[in-house]
């Protein structure tokens, strides 16, 4: 690998994390290199800097393109393809979340919807279907929430995240005052005097 120590540590880490995220180690390294690069790189430059085969780089760039995590560009007077990662980290986060939803969440929701339309034949299947309904409802609620979050501007998202524990404390206080999510009043904490 032909990178300065700080860059190399980042690229190696993304390679390791990539394998944990279900992508090839080289794909993670290519993405990390493009993310920290000050300018778009050619496939040959990526090959040289990472010390991997040109075919691995080509396959990795195709995979990153399918995830919409790499931009292809051209330079005047140069016939080579140049690659760069998107600049906006919020756009990258949204793209990753959208792609994971499209590839993982949507098919799961579809399967669960189909399963919920089935008529269960036994107590065991009724139990299984009830559990599937719980999963479906949670995933659908999260999907609806994420659709709303995706509409927010990066500035609004930052403000929302800055609320942090403040929002949690407000919800906790509301639940204590109103008796929790099931709207039952809290039990009187004072012991009964006899």
mmCIF file of N, CA and C in Angstrom, residues 68-178:
data_model
loop_
_atom_site.group_PDB
_atom_site.id
_atom_site.type_symbol
_atom_site.label_atom_id
_atom_site.label_comp_id
_atom_site.label_asym_id
_atom_site.label_seq_id
_atom_site.Cartn_x
_atom_site.Cartn_y
_atom_site.Cartn_z
ATOM 1 N N UNK A 68 -24.301 3.614 -5.473
ATOM 2 C CA UNK A 68 -24.316 5.072 -5.683
ATOM 3 C C UNK A 68 -23.343 5.796 -4.753
ATOM 4 N N UNK A 69 -22.200 5.158 -4.481
ATOM 5 C CA UNK A 69 -21.206 5.726 -3.573
ATOM 6 C C UNK A 69 -19.946 6.192 -4.278
ATOM 7 N N UNK A 70 -19.981 6.174 -5.605
ATOM 8 C CA UNK A 70 -18.836 6.658 -6.366
ATOM 9 C C UNK A 70 -19.360 7.438 -7.572
ATOM 10 N N UNK A 71 -18.676 8.522 -7.893
ATOM 11 C CA UNK A 71 -19.041 9.339 -9.057
ATOM 12 C C UNK A 71 -17.970 9.162 -10.122
ATOM 13 N N UNK A 72 -18.416 9.005 -11.338
ATOM 14 C CA UNK A 72 -17.526 8.895 -12.489
ATOM 15 C C UNK A 72 -17.433 10.270 -13.135
ATOM 16 N N UNK A 73 -16.211 10.678 -13.478
ATOM 17 C CA UNK A 73 -16.038 11.965 -14.165
ATOM 18 C C UNK A 73 -14.912 11.844 -15.189
ATOM 19 N N UNK A 74 -14.805 12.868 -16.019
ATOM 20 C CA UNK A 74 -13.754 12.914 -17.043
ATOM 21 C C UNK A 74 -13.054 14.258 -16.972
ATOM 22 N N UNK A 75 -11.788 14.241 -17.343
ATOM 23 C CA UNK A 75 -10.981 15.461 -17.364
ATOM 24 C C UNK A 75 -10.800 15.888 -18.821
ATOM 25 N N UNK A 76 -10.808 17.191 -19.071
ATOM 26 C CA UNK A 76 -10.596 17.660 -20.448
ATOM 27 C C UNK A 76 -9.263 17.138 -21.008
ATOM 28 N N UNK A 77 -9.307 16.607 -22.208
ATOM 29 C CA UNK A 77 -8.104 16.108 -22.871
ATOM 30 C C UNK A 77 -7.616 14.762 -22.368
ATOM 31 N N UNK A 78 -8.364 14.115 -21.502
ATOM 32 C CA UNK A 78 -7.955 12.827 -20.943
ATOM 33 C C UNK A 78 -9.099 11.842 -21.138
ATOM 34 N N UNK A 79 -8.815 10.694 -21.743
ATOM 35 C CA UNK A 79 -9.868 9.719 -22.027
ATOM 36 C C UNK A 79 -10.141 8.772 -20.866
ATOM 37 N N UNK A 80 -9.320 8.842 -19.823
ATOM 38 C CA UNK A 80 -9.488 7.930 -18.681
ATOM 39 C C UNK A 80 -10.715 8.313 -17.848
ATOM 40 N N UNK A 81 -11.242 7.316 -17.140
ATOM 41 C CA UNK A 81 -12.324 7.552 -16.190
ATOM 42 C C UNK A 81 -11.710 7.928 -14.846
ATOM 43 N N UNK A 82 -12.302 8.913 -14.201
ATOM 44 C CA UNK A 82 -11.876 9.336 -12.872
ATOM 45 C C UNK A 82 -13.019 9.068 -11.897
ATOM 46 N N UNK A 83 -12.652 8.656 -10.686
ATOM 47 C CA UNK A 83 -13.651 8.274 -9.692
ATOM 48 C C UNK A 83 -13.463 9.095 -8.421
ATOM 49 N N UNK A 84 -14.591 9.449 -7.813
ATOM 50 C CA UNK A 84 -14.569 10.190 -6.554
ATOM 51 C C UNK A 84 -15.755 9.753 -5.706
ATOM 52 N N UNK A 85 -15.605 9.889 -4.401
ATOM 53 C CA UNK A 85 -16.725 9.664 -3.485
ATOM 54 C C UNK A 85 -17.507 10.963 -3.382
ATOM 55 N N UNK A 86 -18.796 10.897 -3.132
ATOM 56 C CA UNK A 86 -19.555 12.132 -2.918
ATOM 57 C C UNK A 86 -18.937 12.943 -1.777
ATOM 58 N N UNK A 87 -19.038 14.244 -1.868
ATOM 59 C CA UNK A 87 -18.428 15.125 -0.876
ATOM 60 C C UNK A 87 -19.240 15.236 0.405
ATOM 61 N N UNK A 88 -20.542 15.331 0.286
ATOM 62 C CA UNK A 88 -21.422 15.608 1.420
ATOM 63 C C UNK A 88 -21.634 14.346 2.258
ATOM 64 N N UNK A 89 -21.164 14.360 3.513
ATOM 65 C CA UNK A 89 -21.288 13.164 4.355
ATOM 66 C C UNK A 89 -22.743 12.831 4.657
ATOM 67 N N UNK A 90 -23.621 13.830 4.724
ATOM 68 C CA UNK A 90 -25.044 13.555 4.935
ATOM 69 C C UNK A 90 -25.633 12.839 3.718
ATOM 70 N N UNK A 91 -25.242 13.268 2.535
ATOM 71 C CA UNK A 91 -25.717 12.600 1.316
ATOM 72 C C UNK A 91 -25.229 11.156 1.284
ATOM 73 N N UNK A 92 -23.992 10.931 1.721
ATOM 74 C CA UNK A 92 -23.449 9.571 1.770
ATOM 75 C C UNK A 92 -24.266 8.723 2.747
ATOM 76 N N UNK A 93 -24.536 9.265 3.930
ATOM 77 C CA UNK A 93 -25.318 8.537 4.929
ATOM 78 C C UNK A 93 -26.705 8.191 4.380
ATOM 79 N N UNK A 94 -27.361 9.177 3.757
ATOM 80 C CA UNK A 94 -28.693 8.930 3.204
ATOM 81 C C UNK A 94 -28.648 7.866 2.116
ATOM 82 N N UNK A 95 -27.638 7.944 1.257
ATOM 83 C CA UNK A 95 -27.504 6.964 0.177
ATOM 84 C C UNK A 95 -27.314 5.567 0.747
ATOM 85 N N UNK A 96 -26.429 5.433 1.734
ATOM 86 C CA UNK A 96 -26.209 4.122 2.352
ATOM 87 C C UNK A 96 -27.493 3.582 2.972
ATOM 88 N N UNK A 97 -28.203 4.435 3.690
ATOM 89 C CA UNK A 97 -29.439 3.997 4.330
ATOM 90 C C UNK A 97 -30.493 3.609 3.287
ATOM 91 N N UNK A 98 -30.612 4.392 2.228
ATOM 92 C CA UNK A 98 -31.579 4.082 1.169
ATOM 93 C C UNK A 98 -31.240 2.759 0.489
ATOM 94 N N UNK A 99 -29.964 2.549 0.208
ATOM 95 C CA UNK A 99 -29.559 1.310 -0.457
ATOM 96 C C UNK A 99 -29.761 0.100 0.445
ATOM 97 N N UNK A 100 -29.458 0.246 1.725
ATOM 98 C CA UNK A 100 -29.689 -0.870 2.651
ATOM 99 C C UNK A 100 -31.176 -1.161 2.750
ATOM 100 N N UNK A 101 -31.988 -0.103 2.759
ATOM 101 C CA UNK A 101 -33.432 -0.311 2.803
ATOM 102 C C UNK A 101 -33.893 -1.046 1.549
ATOM 103 N N UNK A 102 -33.423 -0.602 0.392
ATOM 104 C CA UNK A 102 -33.841 -1.209 -0.874
ATOM 105 C C UNK A 102 -33.400 -2.671 -0.960
ATOM 106 N N UNK A 103 -32.197 -2.975 -0.489
ATOM 107 C CA UNK A 103 -31.634 -4.309 -0.633
ATOM 108 C C UNK A 103 -32.041 -5.270 0.477
ATOM 109 N N UNK A 104 -32.306 -4.759 1.692
ATOM 110 C CA UNK A 104 -32.528 -5.633 2.837
ATOM 111 C C UNK A 104 -33.911 -5.464 3.467
ATOM 112 N N UNK A 105 -34.288 -4.224 3.734
ATOM 113 C CA UNK A 105 -35.534 -3.986 4.467
ATOM 114 C C UNK A 105 -36.753 -4.232 3.582
ATOM 115 N N UNK A 106 -36.771 -3.658 2.386
ATOM 116 C CA UNK A 106 -37.936 -3.800 1.510
ATOM 117 C C UNK A 106 -38.265 -5.262 1.191
ATOM 118 N N UNK A 107 -37.271 -6.104 0.842
ATOM 119 C CA UNK A 107 -37.608 -7.520 0.604
ATOM 120 C C UNK A 107 -38.149 -8.220 1.861
ATOM 121 N N UNK A 108 -37.626 -7.839 3.021
ATOM 122 C CA UNK A 108 -38.112 -8.437 4.266
ATOM 123 C C UNK A 108 -39.555 -8.022 4.522
ATOM 124 N N UNK A 109 -39.860 -6.733 4.327
ATOM 125 C CA UNK A 109 -41.239 -6.271 4.489
ATOM 126 C C UNK A 109 -42.173 -6.976 3.521
ATOM 127 N N UNK A 110 -41.731 -7.157 2.304
ATOM 128 C CA UNK A 110 -42.543 -7.838 1.295
ATOM 129 C C UNK A 110 -42.838 -9.276 1.724
ATOM 130 N N UNK A 111 -41.802 -9.983 2.201
ATOM 131 C CA UNK A 111 -41.994 -11.358 2.665
ATOM 132 C C UNK A 111 -42.957 -11.396 3.834
ATOM 133 N N UNK A 112 -42.792 -10.456 4.780
ATOM 134 C CA UNK A 112 -43.667 -10.424 5.952
ATOM 135 C C UNK A 112 -45.115 -10.119 5.562
ATOM 136 N N UNK A 113 -45.319 -9.200 4.631
ATOM 137 C CA UNK A 113 -46.685 -8.895 4.162
ATOM 138 C C UNK A 113 -47.332 -10.143 3.581
ATOM 139 N N UNK A 114 -46.579 -10.866 2.752
ATOM 140 C CA UNK A 114 -47.109 -12.099 2.167
ATOM 141 C C UNK A 114 -47.449 -13.117 3.259
ATOM 142 N N UNK A 115 -46.579 -13.243 4.242
ATOM 143 C CA UNK A 115 -46.811 -14.207 5.320
ATOM 144 C C UNK A 115 -48.039 -13.831 6.147
ATOM 145 N N UNK A 116 -48.280 -12.535 6.303
ATOM 146 C CA UNK A 116 -49.428 -12.090 7.093
ATOM 147 C C UNK A 116 -50.751 -12.290 6.358
ATOM 148 N N UNK A 117 -50.687 -12.452 5.049
ATOM 149 C CA UNK A 117 -51.907 -12.717 4.271
ATOM 150 C C UNK A 117 -52.318 -14.191 4.309
ATOM 151 N N UNK A 118 -51.385 -15.045 4.727
ATOM 152 C CA UNK A 118 -51.665 -16.483 4.801
ATOM 153 C C UNK A 118 -52.608 -16.782 5.966
ATOM 154 N N UNK A 119 -53.395 -17.831 5.807
ATOM 155 C CA UNK A 119 -54.260 -18.308 6.894
ATOM 156 C C UNK A 119 -53.502 -19.394 7.653
ATOM 157 N N UNK A 120 -53.150 -19.139 8.906
ATOM 158 C CA UNK A 120 -52.386 -20.149 9.660
ATOM 159 C C UNK A 120 -53.228 -21.394 9.932
ATOM 160 N N UNK A 121 -52.576 -22.573 9.855
ATOM 161 C CA UNK A 121 -53.274 -23.852 10.003
ATOM 162 C C UNK A 121 -53.188 -24.436 11.403
ATOM 163 N N UNK A 122 -52.354 -23.869 12.267
ATOM 164 C CA UNK A 122 -52.171 -24.474 13.586
ATOM 165 C C UNK A 122 -51.845 -23.383 14.600
ATOM 166 N N UNK A 123 -51.858 -23.769 15.845
ATOM 167 C CA UNK A 123 -51.509 -22.828 16.919
ATOM 168 C C UNK A 123 -50.060 -22.365 16.758
ATOM 169 N N UNK A 124 -49.208 -23.284 16.328
ATOM 170 C CA UNK A 124 -47.801 -22.938 16.131
ATOM 171 C C UNK A 124 -47.654 -21.874 15.042
ATOM 172 N N UNK A 125 -48.403 -22.040 13.941
ATOM 173 C CA UNK A 125 -48.333 -21.056 12.862
ATOM 174 C C UNK A 125 -48.982 -19.736 13.268
ATOM 175 N N UNK A 126 -50.062 -19.790 14.071
ATOM 176 C CA UNK A 126 -50.676 -18.541 14.557
ATOM 177 C C UNK A 126 -49.685 -17.764 15.422
ATOM 178 N N UNK A 127 -48.960 -18.500 16.269
ATOM 179 C CA UNK A 127 -47.939 -17.859 17.101
ATOM 180 C C UNK A 127 -46.846 -17.236 16.212
ATOM 181 N N UNK A 128 -46.372 -18.014 15.244
ATOM 182 C CA UNK A 128 -45.325 -17.523 14.339
ATOM 183 C C UNK A 128 -45.812 -16.292 13.579
ATOM 184 N N UNK A 129 -47.056 -16.321 13.115
ATOM 185 C CA UNK A 129 -47.600 -15.190 12.369
ATOM 186 C C UNK A 129 -47.744 -13.957 13.266
ATOM 187 N N UNK A 130 -48.122 -14.166 14.520
ATOM 188 C CA UNK A 130 -48.221 -13.030 15.451
ATOM 189 C C UNK A 130 -46.853 -12.387 15.658
ATOM 190 N N UNK A 131 -45.822 -13.206 15.781
ATOM 191 C CA UNK A 131 -44.453 -12.674 15.929
ATOM 192 C C UNK A 131 -44.028 -11.933 14.658
ATOM 193 N N UNK A 132 -44.403 -12.491 13.506
ATOM 194 C CA UNK A 132 -44.082 -11.831 12.243
ATOM 195 C C UNK A 132 -44.790 -10.482 12.143
ATOM 196 N N UNK A 133 -46.021 -10.410 12.638
ATOM 197 C CA UNK A 133 -46.762 -9.139 12.626
ATOM 198 C C UNK A 133 -46.039 -8.098 13.478
ATOM 199 N N UNK A 134 -45.533 -8.505 14.644
ATOM 200 C CA UNK A 134 -44.778 -7.580 15.494
ATOM 201 C C UNK A 134 -43.557 -7.047 14.745
ATOM 202 N N UNK A 135 -42.843 -7.961 14.092
ATOM 203 C CA UNK A 135 -41.660 -7.559 13.344
ATOM 204 C C UNK A 135 -42.052 -6.630 12.195
ATOM 205 N N UNK A 136 -43.089 -7.006 11.462
ATOM 206 C CA UNK A 136 -43.559 -6.197 10.331
ATOM 207 C C UNK A 136 -43.918 -4.793 10.794
ATOM 208 N N UNK A 137 -44.694 -4.702 11.881
ATOM 209 C CA UNK A 137 -45.154 -3.398 12.354
ATOM 210 C C UNK A 137 -43.984 -2.513 12.775
ATOM 211 N N UNK A 138 -43.006 -3.092 13.454
ATOM 212 C CA UNK A 138 -41.840 -2.315 13.865
ATOM 213 C C UNK A 138 -41.036 -1.841 12.656
ATOM 214 N N UNK A 139 -40.762 -2.749 11.727
ATOM 215 C CA UNK A 139 -39.975 -2.383 10.548
ATOM 216 C C UNK A 139 -40.712 -1.336 9.730
ATOM 217 N N UNK A 140 -42.023 -1.485 9.589
ATOM 218 C CA UNK A 140 -42.797 -0.512 8.822
ATOM 219 C C UNK A 140 -42.786 0.856 9.508
ATOM 220 N N UNK A 141 -42.888 0.858 10.826
ATOM 221 C CA UNK A 141 -42.837 2.125 11.558
ATOM 222 C C UNK A 141 -41.476 2.796 11.382
ATOM 223 N N UNK A 142 -40.410 2.020 11.467
ATOM 224 C CA UNK A 142 -39.068 2.571 11.267
ATOM 225 C C UNK A 142 -38.885 3.073 9.835
ATOM 226 N N UNK A 143 -39.429 2.345 8.882
ATOM 227 C CA UNK A 143 -39.340 2.747 7.477
ATOM 228 C C UNK A 143 -40.076 4.062 7.250
ATOM 229 N N UNK A 144 -41.262 4.194 7.830
ATOM 230 C CA UNK A 144 -42.025 5.445 7.704
ATOM 231 C C UNK A 144 -41.264 6.591 8.359
ATOM 232 N N UNK A 145 -40.682 6.335 9.529
ATOM 233 C CA UNK A 145 -39.896 7.360 10.226
ATOM 234 C C UNK A 145 -38.707 7.783 9.371
ATOM 235 N N UNK A 146 -38.014 6.800 8.802
ATOM 236 C CA UNK A 146 -36.849 7.124 7.986
ATOM 237 C C UNK A 146 -37.246 7.922 6.747
ATOM 238 N N UNK A 147 -38.403 7.624 6.168
ATOM 239 C CA UNK A 147 -38.873 8.392 5.008
ATOM 240 C C UNK A 147 -39.058 9.860 5.390
ATOM 241 N N UNK A 148 -39.543 10.120 6.592
ATOM 242 C CA UNK A 148 -39.697 11.501 7.058
ATOM 243 C C UNK A 148 -38.337 12.141 7.322
ATOM 244 N N UNK A 149 -37.426 11.402 7.926
ATOM 245 C CA UNK A 149 -36.090 11.923 8.225
ATOM 246 C C UNK A 149 -35.347 12.259 6.933
ATOM 247 N N UNK A 150 -35.534 11.434 5.903
ATOM 248 C CA UNK A 150 -34.848 11.674 4.614
ATOM 249 C C UNK A 150 -35.236 13.011 4.007
ATOM 250 N N UNK A 151 -36.424 13.512 4.329
ATOM 251 C CA UNK A 151 -36.883 14.778 3.771
ATOM 252 C C UNK A 151 -36.213 15.982 4.439
ATOM 253 N N UNK A 152 -35.597 15.773 5.595
ATOM 254 C CA UNK A 152 -34.998 16.869 6.338
ATOM 255 C C UNK A 152 -33.684 17.314 5.710
ATOM 256 N N UNK A 153 -33.411 18.585 5.813
ATOM 257 C CA UNK A 153 -32.136 19.112 5.326
ATOM 258 C C UNK A 153 -31.026 18.694 6.289
ATOM 259 N N UNK A 154 -29.777 18.692 5.836
ATOM 260 C CA UNK A 154 -28.669 18.377 6.756
ATOM 261 C C UNK A 154 -28.646 19.292 7.983
ATOM 262 N N UNK A 155 -28.954 20.568 7.802
ATOM 263 C CA UNK A 155 -28.954 21.488 8.945
ATOM 264 C C UNK A 155 -30.010 21.082 9.969
ATOM 265 N N UNK A 156 -31.190 20.697 9.499
ATOM 266 C CA UNK A 156 -32.250 20.265 10.407
ATOM 267 C C UNK A 156 -31.888 18.948 11.078
ATOM 268 N N UNK A 157 -31.261 18.032 10.336
ATOM 269 C CA UNK A 157 -30.821 16.765 10.922
ATOM 270 C C UNK A 157 -29.803 17.008 12.030
ATOM 271 N N UNK A 158 -28.890 17.926 11.806
ATOM 272 C CA UNK A 158 -27.894 18.237 12.839
ATOM 273 C C UNK A 158 -28.572 18.784 14.091
ATOM 274 N N UNK A 159 -29.560 19.655 13.913
ATOM 275 C CA UNK A 159 -30.297 20.191 15.062
ATOM 276 C C UNK A 159 -31.030 19.076 15.800
ATOM 277 N N UNK A 160 -31.650 18.173 15.044
ATOM 278 C CA UNK A 160 -32.368 17.055 15.639
ATOM 279 C C UNK A 160 -31.417 16.179 16.453
ATOM 280 N N UNK A 161 -30.264 15.888 15.889
ATOM 281 C CA UNK A 161 -29.289 15.066 16.592
ATOM 282 C C UNK A 161 -28.721 15.787 17.807
ATOM 283 N N UNK A 162 -28.591 17.113 17.712
ATOM 284 C CA UNK A 162 -28.062 17.881 18.836
ATOM 285 C C UNK A 162 -29.004 17.841 20.036
ATOM 286 N N UNK A 163 -30.285 17.571 19.773
ATOM 287 C CA UNK A 163 -31.227 17.442 20.891
ATOM 288 C C UNK A 163 -30.811 16.292 21.809
ATOM 289 N N UNK A 164 -30.271 15.245 21.179
ATOM 290 C CA UNK A 164 -29.736 14.115 21.937
ATOM 291 C C UNK A 164 -30.600 13.660 23.083
ATOM 292 N N UNK A 165 -30.011 13.655 24.269
ATOM 293 C CA UNK A 165 -30.706 13.147 25.442
ATOM 294 C C UNK A 165 -31.811 14.087 25.910
ATOM 295 N N UNK A 166 -31.796 15.340 25.449
ATOM 296 C CA UNK A 166 -32.856 16.269 25.838
ATOM 297 C C UNK A 166 -34.221 15.723 25.419
ATOM 298 N N UNK A 167 -34.306 15.218 24.203
ATOM 299 C CA UNK A 167 -35.571 14.656 23.721
ATOM 300 C C UNK A 167 -35.970 13.440 24.548
ATOM 301 N N UNK A 168 -35.016 12.597 24.879
ATOM 302 C CA UNK A 168 -35.303 11.419 25.689
ATOM 303 C C UNK A 168 -35.804 11.821 27.071
ATOM 304 N N UNK A 169 -35.160 12.821 27.652
ATOM 305 C CA UNK A 169 -35.588 13.285 28.983
ATOM 306 C C UNK A 169 -37.004 13.846 28.927
ATOM 307 N N UNK A 170 -37.330 14.580 27.864
ATOM 308 C CA UNK A 170 -38.690 15.116 27.725
ATOM 309 C C UNK A 170 -39.718 13.994 27.606
ATOM 310 N N UNK A 171 -39.392 12.979 26.816
ATOM 311 C CA UNK A 171 -40.315 11.843 26.674
ATOM 312 C C UNK A 171 -40.464 11.085 27.990
ATOM 313 N N UNK A 172 -39.348 10.910 28.716
ATOM 314 C CA UNK A 172 -39.416 10.251 30.018
ATOM 315 C C UNK A 172 -40.299 11.034 30.979
ATOM 316 N N UNK A 173 -40.144 12.360 30.982
ATOM 317 C CA UNK A 173 -40.946 13.194 31.863
ATOM 318 C C UNK A 173 -42.425 13.095 31.491
ATOM 319 N N UNK A 174 -42.703 13.127 30.193
ATOM 320 C CA UNK A 174 -44.092 12.994 29.729
ATOM 321 C C UNK A 174 -44.681 11.667 30.204
ATOM 322 N N UNK A 175 -43.912 10.598 30.069
ATOM 323 C CA UNK A 175 -44.400 9.284 30.485
ATOM 324 C C UNK A 175 -44.638 9.227 31.993
ATOM 325 N N UNK A 176 -43.760 9.867 32.756
ATOM 326 C CA UNK A 176 -43.959 9.876 34.212
ATOM 327 C C UNK A 176 -45.208 10.677 34.579
ATOM 328 N N UNK A 177 -45.388 11.788 33.904
ATOM 329 C CA UNK A 177 -46.545 12.633 34.209
ATOM 330 C C UNK A 177 -47.851 12.005 33.758
ATOM 331 N N UNK A 178 -47.826 11.391 32.596
ATOM 332 C CA UNK A 178 -49.057 10.820 32.037
ATOM 333 C C UNK A 178 -49.201 9.336 32.328
#
